[in-house]
mmCIF file of C-alpha atoms and ligand atoms in Angstrom:
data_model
loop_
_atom_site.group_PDB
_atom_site.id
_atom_site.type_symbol
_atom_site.label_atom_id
_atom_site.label_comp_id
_atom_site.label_asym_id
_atom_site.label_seq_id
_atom_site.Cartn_x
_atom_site.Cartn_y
_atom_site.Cartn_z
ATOM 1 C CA UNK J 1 0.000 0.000 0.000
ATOM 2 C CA UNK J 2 1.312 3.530 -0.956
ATOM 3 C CA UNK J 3 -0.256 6.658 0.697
ATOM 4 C CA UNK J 4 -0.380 9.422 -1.765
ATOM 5 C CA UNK J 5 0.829 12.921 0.169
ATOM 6 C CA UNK J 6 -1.960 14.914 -1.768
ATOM 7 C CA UNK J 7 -5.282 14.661 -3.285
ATOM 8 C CA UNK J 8 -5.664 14.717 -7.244
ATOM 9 C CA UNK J 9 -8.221 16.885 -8.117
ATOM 10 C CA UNK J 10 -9.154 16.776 -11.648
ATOM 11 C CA UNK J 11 -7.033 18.188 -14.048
ATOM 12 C CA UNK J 12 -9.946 19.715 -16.270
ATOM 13 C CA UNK J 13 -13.173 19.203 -17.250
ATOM 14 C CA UNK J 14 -13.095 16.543 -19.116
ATOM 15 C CA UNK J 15 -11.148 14.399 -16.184
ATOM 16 C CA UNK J 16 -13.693 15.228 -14.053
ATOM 17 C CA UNK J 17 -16.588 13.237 -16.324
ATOM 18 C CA UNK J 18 -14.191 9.831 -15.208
ATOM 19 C CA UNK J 19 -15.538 8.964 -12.294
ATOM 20 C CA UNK J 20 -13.896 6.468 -10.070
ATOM 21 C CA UNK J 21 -15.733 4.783 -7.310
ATOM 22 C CA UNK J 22 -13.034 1.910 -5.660
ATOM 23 C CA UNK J 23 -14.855 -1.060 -3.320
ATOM 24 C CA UNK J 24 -14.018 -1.109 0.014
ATOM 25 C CA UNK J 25 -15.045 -4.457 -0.376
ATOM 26 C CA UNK J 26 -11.057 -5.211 -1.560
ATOM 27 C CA UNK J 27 -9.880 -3.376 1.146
ATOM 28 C CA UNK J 28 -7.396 -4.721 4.149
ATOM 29 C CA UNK J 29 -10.014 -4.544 6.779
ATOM 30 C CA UNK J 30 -7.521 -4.199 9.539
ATOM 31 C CA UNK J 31 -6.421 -1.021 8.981
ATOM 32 C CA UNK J 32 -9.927 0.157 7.587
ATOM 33 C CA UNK J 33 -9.587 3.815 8.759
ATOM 34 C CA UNK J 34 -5.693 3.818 6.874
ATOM 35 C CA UNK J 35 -7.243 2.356 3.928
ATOM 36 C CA UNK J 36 -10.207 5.257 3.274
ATOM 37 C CA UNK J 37 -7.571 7.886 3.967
ATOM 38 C CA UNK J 38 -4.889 6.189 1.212
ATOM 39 C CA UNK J 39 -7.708 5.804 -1.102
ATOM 40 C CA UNK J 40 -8.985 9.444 -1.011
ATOM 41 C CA UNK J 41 -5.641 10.748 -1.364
ATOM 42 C CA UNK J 42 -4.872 8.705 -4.058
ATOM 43 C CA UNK J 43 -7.762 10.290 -6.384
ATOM 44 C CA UNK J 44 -10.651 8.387 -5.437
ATOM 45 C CA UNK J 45 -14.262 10.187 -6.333
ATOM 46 C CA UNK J 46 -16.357 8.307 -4.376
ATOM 47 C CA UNK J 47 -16.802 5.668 -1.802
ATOM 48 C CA UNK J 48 -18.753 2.258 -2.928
ATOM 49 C CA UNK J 49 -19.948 0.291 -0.148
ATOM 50 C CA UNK J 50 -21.036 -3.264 -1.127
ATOM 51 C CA UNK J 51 -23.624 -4.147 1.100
ATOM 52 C CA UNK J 52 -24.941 -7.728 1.092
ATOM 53 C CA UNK J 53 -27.549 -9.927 3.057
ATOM 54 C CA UNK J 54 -26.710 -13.348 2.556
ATOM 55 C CA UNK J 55 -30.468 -13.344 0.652
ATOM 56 C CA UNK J 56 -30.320 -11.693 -2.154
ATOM 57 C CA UNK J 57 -26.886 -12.301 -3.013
ATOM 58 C CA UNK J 58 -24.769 -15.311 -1.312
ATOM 59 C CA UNK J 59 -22.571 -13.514 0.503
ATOM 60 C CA UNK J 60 -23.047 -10.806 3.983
ATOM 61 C CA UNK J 61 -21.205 -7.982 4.081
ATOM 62 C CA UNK J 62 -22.048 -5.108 6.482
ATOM 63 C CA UNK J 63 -24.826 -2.803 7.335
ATOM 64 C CA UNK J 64 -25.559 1.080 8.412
ATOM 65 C CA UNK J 65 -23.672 0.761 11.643
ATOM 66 C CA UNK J 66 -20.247 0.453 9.549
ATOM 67 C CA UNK J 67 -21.201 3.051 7.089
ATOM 68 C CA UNK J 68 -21.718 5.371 9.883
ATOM 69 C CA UNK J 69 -18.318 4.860 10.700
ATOM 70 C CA UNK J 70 -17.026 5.439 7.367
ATOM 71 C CA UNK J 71 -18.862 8.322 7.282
ATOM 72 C CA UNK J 72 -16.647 9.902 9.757
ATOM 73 C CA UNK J 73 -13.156 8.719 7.741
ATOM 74 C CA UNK J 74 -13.389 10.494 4.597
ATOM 75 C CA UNK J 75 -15.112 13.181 2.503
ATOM 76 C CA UNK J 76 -15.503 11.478 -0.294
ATOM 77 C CA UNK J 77 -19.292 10.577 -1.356
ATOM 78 C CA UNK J 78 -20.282 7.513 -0.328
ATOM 79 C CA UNK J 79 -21.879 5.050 -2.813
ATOM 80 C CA UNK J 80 -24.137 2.781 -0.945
ATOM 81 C CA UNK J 81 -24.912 -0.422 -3.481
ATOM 82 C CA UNK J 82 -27.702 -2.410 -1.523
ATOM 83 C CA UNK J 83 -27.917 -6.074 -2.503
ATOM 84 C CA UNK J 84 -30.340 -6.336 -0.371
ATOM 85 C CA UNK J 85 -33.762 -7.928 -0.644
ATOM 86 C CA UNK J 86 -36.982 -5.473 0.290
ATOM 87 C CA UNK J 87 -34.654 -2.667 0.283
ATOM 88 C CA UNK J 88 -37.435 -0.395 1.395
ATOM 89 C CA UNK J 89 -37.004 -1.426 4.594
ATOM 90 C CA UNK J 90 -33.234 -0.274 4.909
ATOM 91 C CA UNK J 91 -33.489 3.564 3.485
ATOM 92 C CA UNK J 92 -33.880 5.323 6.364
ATOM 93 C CA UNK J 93 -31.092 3.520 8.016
ATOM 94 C CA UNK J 94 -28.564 4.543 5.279
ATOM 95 C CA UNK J 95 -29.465 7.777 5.040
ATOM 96 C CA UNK J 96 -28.858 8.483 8.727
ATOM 97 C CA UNK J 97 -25.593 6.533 8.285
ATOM 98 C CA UNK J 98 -24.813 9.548 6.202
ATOM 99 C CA UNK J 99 -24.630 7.834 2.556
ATOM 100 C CA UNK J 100 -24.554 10.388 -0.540
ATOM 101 C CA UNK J 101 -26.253 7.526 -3.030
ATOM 102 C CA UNK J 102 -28.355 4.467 -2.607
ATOM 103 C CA UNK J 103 -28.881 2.271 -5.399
ATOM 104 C CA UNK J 104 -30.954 -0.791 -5.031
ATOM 105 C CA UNK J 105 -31.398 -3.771 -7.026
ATOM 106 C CA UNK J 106 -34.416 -4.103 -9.912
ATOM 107 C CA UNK J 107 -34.518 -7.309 -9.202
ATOM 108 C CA UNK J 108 -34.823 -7.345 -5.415
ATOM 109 C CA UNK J 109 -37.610 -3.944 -4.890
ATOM 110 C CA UNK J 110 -40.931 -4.956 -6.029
ATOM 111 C CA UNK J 111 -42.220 -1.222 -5.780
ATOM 112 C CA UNK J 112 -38.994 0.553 -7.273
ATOM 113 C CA UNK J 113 -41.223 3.726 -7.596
ATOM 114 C CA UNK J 114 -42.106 4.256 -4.271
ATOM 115 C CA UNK J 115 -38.864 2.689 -2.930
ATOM 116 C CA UNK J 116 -36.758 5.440 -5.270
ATOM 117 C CA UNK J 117 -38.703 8.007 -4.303
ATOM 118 C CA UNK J 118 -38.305 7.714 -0.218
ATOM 119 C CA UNK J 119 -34.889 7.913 -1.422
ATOM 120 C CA UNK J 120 -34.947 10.895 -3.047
ATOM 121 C CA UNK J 121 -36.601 12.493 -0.229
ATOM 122 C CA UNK J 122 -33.936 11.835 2.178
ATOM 123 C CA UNK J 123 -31.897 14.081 -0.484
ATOM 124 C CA UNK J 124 -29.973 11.371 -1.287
ATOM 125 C CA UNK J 125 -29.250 10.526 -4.881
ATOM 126 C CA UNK J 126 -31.105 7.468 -5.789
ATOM 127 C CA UNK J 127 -29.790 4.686 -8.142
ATOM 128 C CA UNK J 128 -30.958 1.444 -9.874
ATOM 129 C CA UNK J 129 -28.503 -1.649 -10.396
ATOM 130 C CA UNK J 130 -29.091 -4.204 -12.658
ATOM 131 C CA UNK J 131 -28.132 -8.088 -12.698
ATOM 132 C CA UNK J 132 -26.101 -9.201 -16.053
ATOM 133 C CA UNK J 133 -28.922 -11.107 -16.933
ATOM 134 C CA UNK J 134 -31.527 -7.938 -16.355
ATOM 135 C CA UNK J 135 -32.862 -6.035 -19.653
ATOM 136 C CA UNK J 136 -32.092 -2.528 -19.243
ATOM 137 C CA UNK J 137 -35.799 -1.392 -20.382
ATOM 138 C CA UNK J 138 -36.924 -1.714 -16.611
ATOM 139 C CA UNK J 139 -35.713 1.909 -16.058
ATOM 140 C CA UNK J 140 -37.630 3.185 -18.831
ATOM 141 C CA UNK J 141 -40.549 4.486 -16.690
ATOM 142 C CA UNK J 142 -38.368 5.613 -13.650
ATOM 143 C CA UNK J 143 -36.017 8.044 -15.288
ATOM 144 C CA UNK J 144 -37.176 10.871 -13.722
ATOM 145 C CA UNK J 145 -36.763 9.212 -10.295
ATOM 146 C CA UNK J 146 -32.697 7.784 -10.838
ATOM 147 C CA UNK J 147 -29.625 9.808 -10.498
ATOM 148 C CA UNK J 148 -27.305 6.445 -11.753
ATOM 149 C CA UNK J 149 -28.175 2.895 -13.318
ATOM 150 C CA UNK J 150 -25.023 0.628 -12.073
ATOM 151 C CA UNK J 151 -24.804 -1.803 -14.583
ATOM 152 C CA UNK J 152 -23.783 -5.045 -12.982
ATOM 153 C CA UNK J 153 -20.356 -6.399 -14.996
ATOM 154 C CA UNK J 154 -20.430 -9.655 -12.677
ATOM 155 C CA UNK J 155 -23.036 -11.109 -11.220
ATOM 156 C CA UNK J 156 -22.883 -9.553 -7.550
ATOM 157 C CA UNK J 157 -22.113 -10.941 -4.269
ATOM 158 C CA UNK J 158 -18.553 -11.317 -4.654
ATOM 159 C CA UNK J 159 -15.336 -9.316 -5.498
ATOM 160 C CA UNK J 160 -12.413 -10.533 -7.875
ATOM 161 C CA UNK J 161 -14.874 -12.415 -10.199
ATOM 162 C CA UNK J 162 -14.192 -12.614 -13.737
ATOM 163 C CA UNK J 163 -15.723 -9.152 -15.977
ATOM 164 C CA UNK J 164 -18.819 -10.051 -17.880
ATOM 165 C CA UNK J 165 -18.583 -8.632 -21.756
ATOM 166 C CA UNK J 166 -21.670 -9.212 -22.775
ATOM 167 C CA UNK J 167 -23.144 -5.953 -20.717
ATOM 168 C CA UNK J 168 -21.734 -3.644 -22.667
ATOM 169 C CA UNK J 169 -24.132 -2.997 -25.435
ATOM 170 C CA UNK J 170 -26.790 -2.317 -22.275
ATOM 171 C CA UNK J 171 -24.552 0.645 -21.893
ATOM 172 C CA UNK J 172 -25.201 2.069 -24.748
ATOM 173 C CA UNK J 173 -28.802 1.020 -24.929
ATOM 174 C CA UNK J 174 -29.235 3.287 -21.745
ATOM 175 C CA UNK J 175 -27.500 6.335 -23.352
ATOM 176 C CA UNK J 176 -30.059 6.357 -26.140
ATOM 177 C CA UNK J 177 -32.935 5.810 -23.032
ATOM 178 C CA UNK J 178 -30.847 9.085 -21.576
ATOM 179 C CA UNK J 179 -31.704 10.991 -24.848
ATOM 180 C CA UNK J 180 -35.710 9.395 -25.160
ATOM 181 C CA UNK J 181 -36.311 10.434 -22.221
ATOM 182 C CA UNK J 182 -34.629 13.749 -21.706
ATOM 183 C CA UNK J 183 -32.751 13.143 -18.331
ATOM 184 C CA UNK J 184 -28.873 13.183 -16.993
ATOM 185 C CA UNK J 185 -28.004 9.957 -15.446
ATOM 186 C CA UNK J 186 -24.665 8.794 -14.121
ATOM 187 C CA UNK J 187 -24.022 4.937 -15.928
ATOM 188 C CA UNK J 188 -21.582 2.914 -13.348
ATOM 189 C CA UNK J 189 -20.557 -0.098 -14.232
ATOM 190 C CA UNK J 190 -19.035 -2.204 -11.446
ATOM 191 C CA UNK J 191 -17.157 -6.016 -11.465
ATOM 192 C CA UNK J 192 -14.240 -6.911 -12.856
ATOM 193 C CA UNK J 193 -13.244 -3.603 -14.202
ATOM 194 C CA UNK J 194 -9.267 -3.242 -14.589
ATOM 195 C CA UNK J 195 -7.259 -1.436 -17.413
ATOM 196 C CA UNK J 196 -7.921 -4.242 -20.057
ATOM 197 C CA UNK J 197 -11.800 -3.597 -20.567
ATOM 198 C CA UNK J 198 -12.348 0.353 -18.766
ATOM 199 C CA UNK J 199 -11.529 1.855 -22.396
ATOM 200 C CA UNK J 200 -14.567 0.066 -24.001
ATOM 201 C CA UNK J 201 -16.855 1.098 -20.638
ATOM 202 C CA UNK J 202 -15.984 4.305 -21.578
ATOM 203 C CA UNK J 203 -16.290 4.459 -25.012
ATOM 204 C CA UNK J 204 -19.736 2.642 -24.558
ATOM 205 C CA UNK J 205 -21.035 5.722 -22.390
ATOM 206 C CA UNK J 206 -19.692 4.628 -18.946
ATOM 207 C CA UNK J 207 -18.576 7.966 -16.665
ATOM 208 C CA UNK J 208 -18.427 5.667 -13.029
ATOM 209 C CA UNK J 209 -16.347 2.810 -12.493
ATOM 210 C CA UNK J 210 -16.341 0.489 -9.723
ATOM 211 C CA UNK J 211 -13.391 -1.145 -8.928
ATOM 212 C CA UNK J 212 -12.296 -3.413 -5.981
ATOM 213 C CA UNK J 213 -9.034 -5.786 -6.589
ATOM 214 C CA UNK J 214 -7.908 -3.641 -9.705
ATOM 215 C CA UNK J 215 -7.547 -0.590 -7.478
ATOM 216 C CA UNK J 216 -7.121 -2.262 -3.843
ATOM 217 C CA UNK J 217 -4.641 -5.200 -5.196
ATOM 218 C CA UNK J 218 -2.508 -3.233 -6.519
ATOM 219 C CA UNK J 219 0.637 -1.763 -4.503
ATOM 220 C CA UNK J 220 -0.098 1.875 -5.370
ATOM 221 C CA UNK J 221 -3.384 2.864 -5.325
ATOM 222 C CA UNK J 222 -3.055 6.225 -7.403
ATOM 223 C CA UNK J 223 -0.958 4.924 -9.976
ATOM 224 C CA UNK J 224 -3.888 1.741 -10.225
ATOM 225 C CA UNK J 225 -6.548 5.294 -10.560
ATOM 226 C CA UNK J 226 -4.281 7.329 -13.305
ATOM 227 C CA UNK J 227 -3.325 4.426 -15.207
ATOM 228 C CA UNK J 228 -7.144 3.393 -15.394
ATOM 229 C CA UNK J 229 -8.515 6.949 -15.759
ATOM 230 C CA UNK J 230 -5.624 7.498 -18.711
ATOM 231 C CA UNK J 231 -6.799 4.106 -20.704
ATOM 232 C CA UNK J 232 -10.453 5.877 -20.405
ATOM 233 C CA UNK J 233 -9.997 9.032 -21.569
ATOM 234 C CA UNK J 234 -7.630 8.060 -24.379
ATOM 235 C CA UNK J 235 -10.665 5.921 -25.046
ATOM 236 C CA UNK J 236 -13.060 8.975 -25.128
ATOM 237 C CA UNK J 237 -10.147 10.548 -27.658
ATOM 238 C CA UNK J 238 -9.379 13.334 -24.786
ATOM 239 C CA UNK J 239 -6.205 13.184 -24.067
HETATM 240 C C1 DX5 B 301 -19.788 -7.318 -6.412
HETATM 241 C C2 DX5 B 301 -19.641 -5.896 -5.939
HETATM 242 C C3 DX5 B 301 -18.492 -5.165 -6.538
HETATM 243 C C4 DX5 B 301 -17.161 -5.761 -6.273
HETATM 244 C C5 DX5 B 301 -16.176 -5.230 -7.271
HETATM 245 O O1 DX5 B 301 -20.968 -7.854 -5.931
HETATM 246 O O2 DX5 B 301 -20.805 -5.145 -6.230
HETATM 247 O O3 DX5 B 301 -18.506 -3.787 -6.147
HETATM 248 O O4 DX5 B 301 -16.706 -5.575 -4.990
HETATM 249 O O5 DX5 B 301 -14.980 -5.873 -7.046
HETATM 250 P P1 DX5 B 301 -13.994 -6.290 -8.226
HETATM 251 O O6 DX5 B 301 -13.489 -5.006 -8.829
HETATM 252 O O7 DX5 B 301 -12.946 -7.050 -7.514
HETATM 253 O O8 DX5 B 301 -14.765 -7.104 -9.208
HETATM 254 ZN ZN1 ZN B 302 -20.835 -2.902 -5.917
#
């Protein structure tokens, strides 16, 4: 692990549409505290915070009590992505953890109206996530409600699985949804992202990537960032 001695801000504006989100899922959970501050100061954007419930996905993670914590490391947005069945029930207690964004599952919120919407009126930016296997049409009705769709590159419950291809053209299905519909939405894509496959995230229509063993298994964390962030905006032809 290398702690960076300043924080990269972007360089210009185009820099700042690369948007990178690393898991603390990867992270050495012994020195958890040491780990957020290394990873803000080595250029991270935001915080993602895998949450998991041993239901909807086969794996537990944590809950609001950690994020809480968290929330008192770092600056940096945090990212909350429930995989969580009946979401619903958890909002309040992420919001008053302090999280920035909550996305939720399509496939585990069988009201994803009203469940967006008590997100939204926390004031905190609300986001779908969809499975590999998930159309992306499902947002088509709730555009107006979503601040991000996190498009699912593995299928989730686990870090250091192998990146899914086949998602990609969802990408760019959702950018054309982005223009029908007349809305700004953020397009994530998290699992499996490293520097072999971020260009074509990118040039699909990608501006957030998630990224757990690319960024946390490596021995420098910022050089892990710049090296990915270069590979995607040579991709978008801007540097
Ligand atoms: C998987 C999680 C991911 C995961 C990414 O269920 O949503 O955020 O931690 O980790 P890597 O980058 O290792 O695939
Ligand atoms: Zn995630």
């Amino acid at each position: 692990m290398t702690v960076a001695t300043s924080s990269l801000s972007p360089a210009n504006e185009n820099q700042s549409k690369i948007i990178f989100a690393p898991s603390v899922l990867a992270c050495d959970f012994t020195h958890l505290a040491d780990e957020i501050a290394a990873i803000e100061a080595a250029g991270a954007d935001w915080l993602h915070l895998d949450v998991m419930d041993g239901h909807f996905v086969p794996n537990l993670t944590f809950g609001p009590l950690l994020v809480q914590a968290l929330r008192k490391c770092t600056k940096l947005p945090l990212d909350a992505h429930l995989m969580i069945s009946e979401p619903e029930r958890w909002i309040d207690a992420f919001a008053d953890a302090g999280c920035d964004h909550i996305t939720i599952h399509a496939e585990a919120a069988a009201h994803l109206h009203r469940t967006l919407s008590a997100i939204r009126e926390r004031g905190v930016q609300a986001g779908i996530s969809i499975n590999p296997a998930t159309p992306p049409d499902c947002i088509a009705y709730i555009t107006d409600l979503i601040d991000q769709v996190l498009v699912m590159s593995v299928d989730p419950g686990f870090g250091g699985q192998r990146f899914i291809e086949s998602v990609i053209p969802k990408i760019v299905y959702i950018r054309e949804l982005e223009q029908k519909y007349n809305c700004h939405l953020h397009i994530a894509v998290d699992g499996g992202i490293d520097s072999s496959n971020i260009g074509k995230l990118a040039a699909a229509g990608a501006d957030v990537f998630v990224a757990g063993s690319a960024i946390f298994g490596s021995k420098d964390y910022r050089a892990a960032i710049e090296s990915m962030r270069s590979v995607a905006l040579a991709a978008l032809s801007v540097v």
